[in-house]
Coordinates of C-alpha atoms in Angstrom, one line a residue:
M1 CA 59.6 -12.2 143.4
I2 CA 58.4 -12.5 146.5
T3 CA 57.5 -16.8 147.2
K4 CA 56.2 -18.9 150.0
F5 CA 58.3 -21.9 151.8
Y6 CA 57.2 -24.3 154.6
A7 CA 60.3 -25.9 156.4
Q8 CA 60.1 -28.3 159.1
T9 CA 60.8 -27.8 162.7
E10 CA 61.1 -30.3 165.8
A11 CA 57.3 -28.3 166.8
G12 CA 55.5 -28.0 163.5
Q13 CA 55.6 -26.5 160.1
I14 CA 56.6 -22.5 159.7
H15 CA 54.8 -21.1 157.0
G16 CA 56.7 -17.8 155.5
R17 CA 57.5 -15.8 152.4
R18 CA 60.8 -15.2 151.1
V19 CA 63.2 -12.5 148.8
L20 CA 66.2 -13.3 147.7
G21 CA 68.8 -10.6 146.4
S22 CA 72.2 -9.7 146.4
G23 CA 72.9 -8.7 149.7
E24 CA 72.5 -9.8 153.2
T25 CA 69.5 -10.6 154.7
V26 CA 66.7 -9.3 156.7
V27 CA 64.7 -12.0 158.7
L28 CA 61.4 -10.5 159.4
L29 CA 59.2 -11.9 162.5
H30 CA 55.8 -10.3 162.6
R31 CA 53.1 -9.7 165.6
T32 CA 50.8 -12.3 166.2
P33 CA 48.3 -13.5 165.0
V34 CA 49.1 -12.1 161.5
S35 CA 51.0 -13.9 158.3
S36 CA 53.7 -13.2 156.8
A37 CA 52.1 -11.1 154.3
G38 CA 51.9 -7.9 156.6
F39 CA 55.8 -7.7 155.9
E40 CA 55.3 -8.1 151.7
R41 CA 55.9 -4.4 151.2
V42 CA 58.4 -3.8 153.6
M43 CA 60.5 -6.8 151.5
C44 CA 59.7 -5.1 148.7
M45 CA 61.5 -1.9 149.4
L46 CA 64.8 -4.3 150.9
A47 CA 64.8 -6.0 147.4
D48 CA 64.8 -3.0 146.0
A49 CA 67.9 -1.7 148.0
G50 CA 69.5 -5.2 147.1
F51 CA 69.1 -7.2 150.2
S52 CA 67.4 -10.7 150.7
A53 CA 64.5 -10.9 152.9
V54 CA 62.2 -14.1 154.8
A55 CA 59.1 -13.1 156.5
L56 CA 58.1 -15.9 159.0
D57 CA 54.0 -16.6 160.3
T58 CA 53.9 -15.9 163.3
P59 CA 53.0 -19.0 165.5
G60 CA 49.6 -20.8 165.5
F61 CA 48.5 -18.4 161.9
G62 CA 46.7 -21.5 160.5
E63 CA 47.8 -24.8 159.7
S64 CA 51.3 -23.4 160.7
F65 CA 53.6 -24.0 163.5
L66 CA 51.0 -24.8 166.1
P67 CA 53.4 -26.5 169.1
E68 CA 52.1 -28.4 171.9
G69 CA 52.4 -27.9 175.9
V70 CA 53.3 -24.6 177.4
P71 CA 56.3 -23.0 175.3
R72 CA 58.3 -20.6 176.6
T73 CA 60.1 -17.3 174.5
T74 CA 63.0 -19.3 174.1
D75 CA 61.1 -22.8 172.7
Y76 CA 60.1 -20.2 170.0
A77 CA 63.5 -18.5 169.6
R78 CA 64.6 -22.3 169.1
W79 CA 62.2 -23.2 166.4
I80 CA 62.6 -20.4 164.7
L81 CA 66.5 -20.3 163.9
Q82 CA 65.8 -24.2 163.2
A83 CA 63.0 -23.0 160.4
L84 CA 66.3 -20.5 158.7
D85 CA 68.7 -23.2 159.1
A86 CA 66.0 -25.4 156.9
L87 CA 66.2 -22.2 154.6
G88 CA 69.6 -22.2 154.4
V89 CA 70.0 -18.8 156.2
G90 CA 73.4 -18.1 157.9
N91 CA 73.9 -14.8 159.4
F92 CA 71.1 -12.3 159.5
H93 CA 69.8 -8.9 160.1
L94 CA 66.7 -9.5 162.9
V95 CA 63.5 -7.4 162.6
A96 CA 60.4 -8.2 164.6
H97 CA 57.5 -6.4 165.3
H98 CA 55.7 -7.2 168.9
T99 CA 54.9 -10.7 169.5
G100 CA 58.5 -11.3 167.3
S101 CA 60.8 -8.9 169.2
H102 CA 60.0 -10.8 172.4
F103 CA 60.9 -13.8 170.0
A104 CA 63.8 -11.7 168.4
A105 CA 65.5 -10.7 171.8
E106 CA 65.8 -14.3 172.6
I107 CA 67.7 -15.2 169.2
A108 CA 69.6 -12.4 169.6
A109 CA 71.1 -13.6 172.9
S110 CA 71.4 -16.9 172.4
V111 CA 73.1 -16.6 168.8
P112 CA 74.9 -13.2 168.9
D113 CA 77.5 -14.2 166.2
R114 CA 74.3 -14.7 164.1
V115 CA 72.9 -11.4 164.4
R116 CA 74.4 -8.8 162.5
S117 CA 71.6 -6.3 163.6
L118 CA 68.1 -6.1 165.1
T119 CA 66.1 -3.5 164.8
L120 CA 62.9 -3.9 167.7
S121 CA 59.7 -2.6 167.4
G122 CA 56.4 -2.8 169.4
I123 CA 58.4 -3.2 172.9
L124 CA 56.4 -5.0 176.2
L125 CA 58.6 -3.6 178.8
A126 CA 57.5 -4.1 182.1
P127 CA 57.7 -5.6 185.8
E128 CA 56.1 -9.4 186.6
D129 CA 53.0 -8.1 188.3
E130 CA 52.1 -5.4 185.6
R131 CA 52.4 -8.3 183.0
R132 CA 49.9 -10.5 184.5
K133 CA 47.8 -7.7 184.9
L134 CA 47.7 -6.6 181.0
R135 CA 47.5 -10.7 179.6
A136 CA 44.4 -11.0 181.7
D137 CA 43.0 -8.3 180.7
I138 CA 43.8 -8.9 177.2
G139 CA 42.0 -12.5 177.6
Y140 CA 42.0 -15.7 175.4
A141 CA 40.4 -16.4 172.6
P142 CA 37.2 -17.3 172.9
P143 CA 35.7 -21.2 172.1
V144 CA 34.5 -21.8 169.2
D145 CA 30.8 -22.3 168.4
A146 CA 28.0 -23.4 166.0
E147 CA 25.8 -19.7 166.0
G148 CA 28.8 -17.6 164.5
T149 CA 29.7 -16.0 167.9
Y150 CA 33.2 -16.6 167.3
F151 CA 33.2 -15.2 164.4
A152 CA 31.6 -12.0 164.7
G153 CA 32.7 -11.5 168.2
T154 CA 36.6 -12.0 167.0
Y155 CA 36.3 -9.5 163.8
R156 CA 34.7 -7.1 166.1
Q157 CA 37.6 -7.7 168.7
M158 CA 40.0 -7.0 166.0
K159 CA 38.8 -3.6 164.7
G160 CA 38.9 -2.7 168.1
L161 CA 42.1 -2.4 168.0
F162 CA 42.6 0.1 165.7
L163 CA 42.1 4.3 166.3
D164 CA 41.1 4.6 162.4
P165 CA 40.5 1.3 161.1
V166 CA 41.1 0.4 157.6
P167 CA 39.6 -2.5 156.1
D168 CA 41.6 -4.5 154.9
L169 CA 43.9 -4.3 158.0
V170 CA 41.3 -5.0 159.9
H171 CA 39.8 -8.4 157.7
A172 CA 43.9 -9.7 157.9
E173 CA 43.6 -9.5 161.9
A174 CA 40.3 -10.9 161.9
L175 CA 41.3 -13.6 159.7
G176 CA 44.4 -14.2 162.0
A177 CA 42.6 -14.4 165.1
L178 CA 39.8 -16.3 163.5
M179 CA 42.5 -19.5 162.6
A180 CA 44.7 -19.0 164.9
G181 CA 43.6 -18.9 168.6
R182 CA 45.0 -21.2 170.7
G183 CA 48.7 -20.6 169.0
R184 CA 47.9 -17.0 169.7
D185 CA 47.0 -18.0 173.5
L186 CA 49.9 -19.9 173.8
A187 CA 52.6 -17.0 172.1
F188 CA 50.7 -14.4 174.4
D189 CA 51.4 -16.7 177.6
A190 CA 55.0 -16.4 176.5
I191 CA 55.8 -13.3 175.8
F192 CA 53.9 -12.2 179.1
D193 CA 56.2 -15.0 181.3
Q194 CA 59.3 -13.1 179.6
D195 CA 61.7 -10.7 181.2
F196 CA 62.3 -8.7 178.8
A197 CA 64.5 -6.4 180.4
S198 CA 66.8 -9.2 181.7
V199 CA 67.3 -10.3 178.2
M200 CA 67.9 -6.8 176.5
R201 CA 70.6 -6.5 179.5
R202 CA 72.4 -9.5 178.0
I203 CA 72.6 -8.5 174.6
I204 CA 73.5 -4.8 175.2
D205 CA 76.1 -6.1 177.5
D206 CA 77.4 -8.7 175.4
G207 CA 77.8 -5.8 173.0
R208 CA 77.9 -8.0 170.1
V209 CA 74.2 -7.5 168.4
P210 CA 73.5 -3.7 167.5
V211 CA 70.5 -2.7 168.7
Q212 CA 67.3 -0.1 168.0
A213 CA 63.9 0.7 168.1
V214 CA 61.4 1.8 165.8
Q215 CA 58.2 2.5 167.4
A216 CA 54.5 4.6 166.0
S217 CA 53.9 7.3 167.6
D218 CA 50.9 5.9 168.9
D219 CA 51.5 2.1 169.1
P220 CA 49.7 0.9 172.6
L221 CA 53.0 0.5 174.3
T222 CA 54.0 3.6 173.3
L223 CA 51.4 5.2 174.8
N224 CA 50.9 3.4 177.9
G225 CA 55.1 4.8 178.7
M226 CA 56.7 1.5 177.9
L227 CA 58.9 3.1 175.0
T228 CA 59.9 6.1 177.5
R229 CA 60.7 2.9 180.3
F230 CA 62.6 1.8 177.4
R231 CA 64.3 4.9 176.6
E232 CA 65.0 4.9 180.6
M233 CA 66.8 1.7 181.0
F234 CA 68.8 1.2 178.2
P235 CA 70.0 5.4 176.9
T236 CA 72.3 3.8 174.4
V237 CA 69.6 2.1 172.4
P238 CA 68.7 4.4 169.4
V239 CA 64.9 5.2 168.8
A240 CA 63.0 5.9 165.6
I241 CA 59.8 7.6 165.8
T242 CA 57.4 6.8 162.8
G243 CA 54.0 8.2 162.5
P244 CA 50.6 6.6 163.4
A245 CA 50.3 3.2 162.6
F246 CA 48.8 2.0 166.2
L247 CA 49.5 -1.8 165.7
A248 CA 50.3 -2.2 162.6
T249 CA 53.7 -0.4 161.9
P250 CA 55.0 -3.0 159.3
E251 CA 51.8 -2.4 156.8
R252 CA 50.7 1.4 157.6
Q253 CA 54.3 3.2 158.0
T254 CA 56.4 0.9 155.5
G255 CA 58.5 3.7 153.9
A256 CA 59.6 4.6 157.6
F257 CA 59.9 1.5 159.3
T258 CA 62.0 0.2 156.3
R259 CA 64.0 3.2 156.0
A260 CA 65.2 3.1 159.3
I261 CA 66.1 -0.8 159.3
I262 CA 68.1 0.2 155.7
S263 CA 69.6 3.2 157.8
F264 CA 70.6 0.9 160.9
I265 CA 72.0 -1.4 158.4
T266 CA 73.9 0.5 156.0
G267 CA 75.2 3.3 159.1
D268 CA 73.5 5.8 157.0
K269 CA 77.4 6.5 155.2
G270 CA 76.1 8.7 152.7
M271 CA 76.4 12.2 152.6
D272 CA 74.3 13.9 149.8
S273 CA 71.7 15.2 151.8
R274 CA 72.1 17.9 154.3
R275 CA 70.0 17.6 157.0
Y276 CA 69.6 19.1 160.5
T277 CA 68.0 17.2 164.2
L278 CA 67.6 18.5 167.4
V279 CA 70.1 17.0 170.1
R280 CA 68.9 16.6 174.0
G281 CA 71.3 18.8 176.1
E282 CA 70.8 19.5 179.6
A283 CA 68.8 22.9 179.2
G284 CA 66.6 21.9 176.0
Y285 CA 68.0 20.4 172.0
G286 CA 70.5 22.1 170.3
L287 CA 70.7 22.0 166.7
A288 CA 73.2 19.4 165.0
R289 CA 74.0 18.7 161.2
A290 CA 73.2 15.1 160.8
D291 CA 73.9 14.7 156.7
G292 CA 72.5 11.7 155.4
T293 CA 71.6 9.5 152.2
I294 CA 69.1 10.4 149.8
P295 CA 65.4 8.3 151.4
V296 CA 63.6 6.7 148.7
P297 CA 59.8 7.3 149.0
G298 CA 57.8 4.1 150.3
P299 CA 54.2 3.2 148.8
G300 CA 52.4 6.5 149.2
E301 CA 54.7 8.7 149.4
V302 CA 56.5 11.0 147.4
L303 CA 60.4 12.0 147.8
V304 CA 60.5 16.1 147.9
R305 CA 63.9 18.2 147.6
V306 CA 63.0 20.8 150.1
R307 CA 64.0 24.4 148.5
A308 CA 62.7 26.9 151.9
V309 CA 61.5 26.1 155.7
S310 CA 60.2 28.2 157.6
L311 CA 59.8 28.6 161.4
N312 CA 56.8 28.3 163.9
R313 CA 56.5 29.8 167.7
R314 CA 56.1 25.7 168.4
D315 CA 59.8 25.0 166.8
L316 CA 60.9 27.4 169.6
G317 CA 58.9 25.6 171.9
V318 CA 60.3 22.3 171.0
R319 CA 63.6 23.8 171.7
D320 CA 63.5 25.2 174.8
L321 CA 61.5 22.2 176.3
S322 CA 58.1 24.0 176.4
Y323 CA 56.9 22.1 174.0
P324 CA 56.3 18.1 174.7
V325 CA 57.8 15.6 172.2
N326 CA 57.5 12.4 174.0
G327 CA 61.1 12.1 175.3
A328 CA 62.6 12.0 171.4
D329 CA 65.9 12.2 170.5
H330 CA 68.0 13.2 167.4
F331 CA 65.2 13.9 165.6
T332 CA 64.7 15.8 162.2
P333 CA 62.6 19.3 163.3
L334 CA 60.1 21.8 161.6
S335 CA 57.1 21.4 160.1
D336 CA 56.8 23.8 156.9
A337 CA 58.5 23.2 153.8
A338 CA 58.2 23.5 150.3
G339 CA 60.2 21.8 147.1
D340 CA 60.1 20.1 144.3
V341 CA 58.8 16.1 143.9
V342 CA 61.6 14.3 142.6
A343 CA 60.3 10.7 143.0
V344 CA 56.9 9.0 144.0
G345 CA 56.5 5.8 146.0
S346 CA 54.0 2.4 144.6
G347 CA 50.4 3.5 144.0
V348 CA 51.0 7.7 144.5
T349 CA 48.7 9.2 141.6
A350 CA 48.2 12.4 143.0
F351 CA 51.8 13.9 142.3
K352 CA 54.7 13.1 139.7
P353 CA 58.3 14.5 139.9
G354 CA 58.8 17.9 139.0
D355 CA 55.4 19.3 140.6
R356 CA 56.1 21.9 142.9
V357 CA 54.6 21.5 146.9
M358 CA 54.0 22.5 150.2
S359 CA 54.0 20.4 153.1
T360 CA 50.6 19.8 155.1
F361 CA 51.2 20.6 159.2
F362 CA 49.3 16.9 159.6
Q363 CA 50.3 14.6 157.1
N364 CA 47.3 12.5 157.6
Y365 CA 44.1 14.9 158.5
P366 CA 41.8 15.0 155.6
G367 CA 39.4 17.3 157.1
G368 CA 36.6 16.9 159.6
R369 CA 37.4 16.7 163.2
P370 CA 40.8 15.4 164.7
T371 CA 41.4 12.3 165.4
L372 CA 44.2 10.6 167.3
P373 CA 46.0 9.7 164.6
A374 CA 45.7 12.5 162.7
V375 CA 47.1 14.4 165.4
L376 CA 50.0 12.2 165.7
S377 CA 50.6 12.5 162.2
S378 CA 52.2 15.9 162.6
L379 CA 56.0 17.2 161.8
G380 CA 58.8 17.7 163.5
A381 CA 57.7 17.4 167.1
G382 CA 59.3 14.6 168.1
G383 CA 58.7 12.6 164.7
S384 CA 59.8 13.4 161.6
G385 CA 60.8 17.6 160.2
V386 CA 61.6 18.6 157.2
F387 CA 64.7 20.7 158.1
A388 CA 66.8 18.6 155.3
D389 CA 67.6 19.0 151.5
H390 CA 65.6 15.7 150.9
V391 CA 62.4 14.8 152.8
V392 CA 59.4 12.0 152.6
L393 CA 56.3 13.2 153.1
A394 CA 52.7 11.0 152.6
E395 CA 51.2 11.3 149.6
T396 CA 48.4 12.8 151.4
G397 CA 50.5 15.3 153.3
V398 CA 51.9 17.5 150.6
L399 CA 49.1 20.3 148.4
S400 CA 50.3 22.1 145.0
I401 CA 52.1 25.4 145.1
P402 CA 50.0 28.2 143.9
D403 CA 51.3 29.5 140.8
G404 CA 53.2 32.5 141.4
W405 CA 54.8 31.7 144.6
T406 CA 58.0 31.4 145.3
Y407 CA 59.0 28.5 147.6
Q408 CA 60.0 30.5 150.4
E409 CA 56.3 32.4 150.5
A410 CA 55.2 28.8 149.7
A411 CA 56.9 27.3 152.9
C412 CA 55.3 30.3 154.9
V413 CA 51.9 28.5 155.1
P414 CA 51.3 24.7 156.4
C415 CA 51.6 25.6 160.2
A416 CA 51.1 29.2 160.6
G417 CA 48.6 30.1 158.0
V418 CA 45.8 27.5 158.6
T419 CA 45.9 28.1 162.2
A420 CA 45.3 31.5 161.3
W421 CA 42.4 30.2 159.1
S422 CA 40.7 27.1 161.5
A423 CA 40.8 30.4 163.6
L424 CA 38.5 32.9 161.9
K425 CA 36.6 30.6 159.5
T426 CA 36.6 27.4 160.2
L427 CA 35.7 27.6 163.8
G428 CA 35.2 31.4 164.2
G429 CA 32.5 32.1 161.7
L430 CA 34.2 35.3 160.3
K431 CA 31.8 37.8 158.6
S432 CA 32.2 40.8 156.8
G433 CA 32.0 43.5 159.6
D434 CA 33.0 41.5 162.4
H435 CA 35.6 42.9 164.7
V436 CA 39.0 41.0 165.7
A437 CA 41.3 42.0 168.1
I438 CA 44.9 39.8 167.2
L439 CA 47.5 39.7 169.5
G440 CA 51.4 40.5 168.0
T441 CA 52.6 40.8 164.6
G442 CA 53.7 37.3 164.5
G443 CA 52.9 34.9 161.5
V444 CA 49.8 33.2 162.8
A445 CA 48.9 37.4 163.7
L446 CA 49.4 38.8 160.4
F447 CA 48.3 35.7 158.6
A448 CA 44.7 36.7 161.1
L449 CA 45.5 40.0 159.6
Q450 CA 45.3 39.3 156.2
I451 CA 42.5 37.3 156.1
V452 CA 40.0 39.8 158.2
A453 CA 40.9 42.4 156.3
A454 CA 40.2 40.6 152.8
S455 CA 37.0 39.4 154.3
G456 CA 35.2 42.8 154.6
A457 CA 36.2 42.8 158.3
R458 CA 37.8 45.1 160.7
P459 CA 41.4 44.1 162.1
I460 CA 42.3 45.3 165.5
I461 CA 46.1 44.3 166.4
L462 CA 47.8 44.2 169.5
S463 CA 51.4 45.3 169.6
S464 CA 54.1 46.6 171.9
S465 CA 55.5 48.2 169.4
A466 CA 54.0 51.4 167.2
D467 CA 56.3 51.2 164.4
K468 CA 54.6 47.1 164.1
I469 CA 51.4 49.3 164.7
D470 CA 51.6 51.5 161.6
R471 CA 53.3 48.6 159.5
A472 CA 50.0 46.9 160.4
R473 CA 47.5 49.7 159.5
K474 CA 48.9 49.1 156.0
L475 CA 47.9 46.1 155.8
G476 CA 44.7 46.2 156.2
A477 CA 44.9 47.0 160.1
V478 CA 41.9 49.5 161.1
D479 CA 43.1 50.1 164.7
G480 CA 45.6 49.2 167.3
V481 CA 46.6 49.4 170.7
N482 CA 50.0 49.4 172.1
Y483 CA 49.6 47.5 175.0
R484 CA 52.7 48.3 177.3
D485 CA 51.0 51.8 177.1
H486 CA 48.0 50.1 178.1
P487 CA 48.6 46.7 180.0
Q488 CA 44.6 46.4 180.7
W489 CA 44.2 46.5 177.1
A490 CA 40.3 45.4 176.6
E491 CA 39.0 48.8 177.8
P492 CA 40.9 50.7 174.9
V493 CA 39.8 48.3 172.4
R494 CA 36.2 48.0 173.3
K495 CA 36.0 51.7 172.9
L496 CA 37.2 51.2 169.1
T497 CA 34.3 49.4 169.0
G498 CA 31.9 52.1 170.3
G499 CA 31.6 49.6 173.6
M500 CA 30.2 46.9 171.9
G501 CA 33.5 44.6 172.3
V502 CA 35.2 42.7 169.6
D503 CA 33.7 39.3 167.8
H504 CA 36.9 37.0 167.4
V505 CA 39.9 37.6 169.8
V506 CA 43.2 35.9 167.8
E507 CA 44.8 34.6 171.1
L508 CA 47.9 34.3 171.1
G509 CA 49.6 35.0 174.3
G510 CA 48.5 32.7 176.6
V511 CA 48.7 33.2 180.5
G512 CA 49.5 36.4 180.5
T513 CA 46.9 37.9 177.8
L514 CA 43.6 35.6 178.6
A515 CA 41.8 38.0 181.3
N516 CA 42.0 40.7 178.2
S517 CA 41.3 38.9 175.3
I518 CA 37.7 37.7 177.3
A519 CA 37.2 41.0 178.7
C520 CA 37.3 42.5 175.2
L521 CA 34.8 40.4 173.8
G522 CA 31.4 41.6 173.3
L523 CA 28.0 39.5 173.2
G524 CA 28.0 35.9 170.8
G525 CA 31.9 36.5 170.8
H526 CA 34.6 33.9 169.9
L527 CA 37.5 33.5 171.0
A528 CA 40.4 31.4 169.3
L529 CA 42.8 29.9 171.6
I530 CA 46.2 29.4 170.1
G531 CA 49.4 30.0 171.7
A532 CA 51.7 30.5 174.0
L533 CA 53.8 33.4 173.8
D534 CA 53.4 34.5 177.4
G535 CA 53.0 30.7 178.2
F536 CA 50.6 28.0 178.2
G537 CA 47.7 28.2 180.8
G538 CA 45.6 30.7 182.3
Q539 CA 42.3 30.6 183.9
I540 CA 39.0 30.9 182.3
D541 CA 36.5 32.5 184.1
A542 CA 32.9 30.8 183.2
M543 CA 30.8 33.6 184.5
P544 CA 31.6 35.8 181.7
L545 CA 31.2 33.5 179.1
I546 CA 27.5 31.8 180.2
F547 CA 26.0 35.3 180.4
S548 CA 27.9 37.3 177.3
A549 CA 27.4 33.7 175.1
L550 CA 30.9 33.4 174.3
R551 CA 32.5 30.7 172.4
V552 CA 36.2 29.4 173.0
S553 CA 37.7 27.2 170.4
A554 CA 40.9 25.8 171.0
V555 CA 42.8 25.9 167.5
L556 CA 45.0 22.7 166.6
V557 CA 46.1 23.9 163.6
G558 CA 44.0 22.6 160.9
S559 CA 43.2 20.0 157.9
R560 CA 44.3 19.6 155.0
Q561 CA 41.1 20.8 153.5
D562 CA 41.4 23.8 155.9
H563 CA 44.7 24.4 154.1
Q564 CA 43.7 24.0 151.0
D565 CA 40.8 26.5 151.7
L566 CA 43.0 29.3 152.9
L567 CA 45.7 28.8 149.8
N568 CA 42.3 29.1 147.1
F569 CA 41.2 32.1 149.2
M570 CA 44.9 33.6 149.5
A571 CA 44.6 33.2 145.2
E572 CA 41.5 34.7 144.6
H573 CA 42.2 37.9 147.2
R574 CA 45.5 37.9 145.6
I575 CA 47.5 37.8 149.0
K576 CA 50.6 36.9 150.1
P577 CA 52.4 35.2 153.2
I578 CA 54.4 38.4 154.8
I579 CA 58.2 37.2 155.1
D580 CA 60.2 39.5 157.9
R581 CA 63.4 37.4 157.2
V582 CA 65.3 35.0 155.0
F583 CA 68.6 33.2 156.0
A584 CA 70.7 30.7 155.2
F585 CA 70.9 27.1 155.5
D586 CA 74.1 27.1 157.1
A587 CA 72.8 30.2 159.5
A588 CA 70.1 28.2 161.3
D589 CA 71.0 28.5 164.4
A590 CA 70.8 32.7 163.7
A591 CA 67.5 32.1 162.0
Y592 CA 66.4 30.6 165.4
R593 CA 67.6 33.3 167.7
H594 CA 66.0 36.5 165.5
A595 CA 62.7 34.0 165.4
A596 CA 62.2 34.7 169.3
T597 CA 62.8 38.1 168.8
G598 CA 59.4 38.8 167.9
P599 CA 59.6 39.4 163.8
F600 CA 56.9 41.3 161.6
G601 CA 55.8 38.1 159.6
K602 CA 58.0 34.8 159.2
V603 CA 61.6 33.6 159.4
V604 CA 62.4 31.3 156.6
I605 CA 65.6 29.5 156.1
T606 CA 66.4 29.1 152.1
L607 CA 67.8 25.3 151.0
T608 CA 68.8 26.1 147.7
E609 CA 72.2 26.2 147.0

């Protein structure tokens, strides 16, 4: 049970929350000006894992801990230690978020014999001139007035901090800011005056306190390059990336955040779950086994026993560095998985243990136009992926497998299938009778072929293989063009439409095929720009777009709604994914190599014993 406390220091009272467990103590320091309530869900997960936890209010929250004078980060560290002494806390693991990270670093540097480990989230790592500018940009709390301007302005400012504001979270931020104006200003002055890099060097050079960083993919200090700077400056410090949370990682990524803490503290000693990770080398990422413990789902999450995964062109690009992952290292790859729910976290109502599910490509993209938080919730490209026996996914990041489908079939859909659906239906407005040129015979291409044929439209396949064109005809292709025989293939494609041009091109080539794709479109045609099989880039001439009234859509996979619509369509038309070949878990490298050879359909890896 979480209880509240008050601890006296020479600078005043510090308020907080506490949960007692049988194991070691974890001390949690939050960002300014949020109260320790922001750590409650983390504390519950820690308690379930057997840890005791102490969460302290940030300086200046309400009537708690409002020091006099102009305190420095070393002063805050001393006062926090006084509060811990008053609570009878001896040695402890230290976890800190944003403002708290700067106080925590000072604590670890001053009492390394007491700090068992240090987890930092939201790291302000900048030279003095940059810190001065940032401090000026943030500004100071406005004066309190009698007309309510201070109240309204503060709420708007706190809401503006978030890319996708959650009402309860905005309310908590605003309440803290309203009650903590001076305390917030003092704390910010202290952390912007701190030479954080120097403090970190002392900790790392001393070597007694293990350090890790855990940061949200859309944290402001990640997006502006400070996490990259941290990696370059302290390459020995492991970095874990959670999904999108912006400023509120403990609240919005409770499960990933807490699992990273527990794993770091315990050393992830168990070997109950097989897992692959990508490890950075000179020429790209190598695939390595990194078996570990079975993770525990947090609030709003489900634990899935994975039975099958599939490979996409994106996964090959991640390994050869042609697909950006923001310098990430030691992360689990792949986005497409199918399996069984084996446990659910608190608050989950849509799924239960035993349900057969598949992952969605984005974990936080219900529908409509994409947002930055939605895009940053994708799986397997620097953050968490699904190439493991057990994975934790968001309740909003799984869908039920259609009746009669195998796990291997279901694992093919999340990226390739949804991309094809978005290109043709959501963005393209595909109609019966339309002519559609489809480049290649890989995963996206064959999904597109099946969707076009089932919609009563006329698919035309572009391939370098006569055999693959013949196989595509059996799936519904009405025509095919061998682009090796016809390097300028736009003309033969147009001839197949009586010279009118196609209504859609599913453009999967990139720089080497873009010109032909545009040239084969008819009036009002639609170019679905997807892939980079022949390299990202290419020039689009505006003239034919204008005079032929062409539309160009860049396809970013699709939403959960797109995914569900595709599943409904496939069930209605009784079509299933086309699988080229299935590999065993231990043959993962061979599967990657085969996926790079141009398979006919999807490459799947089974995780069933």
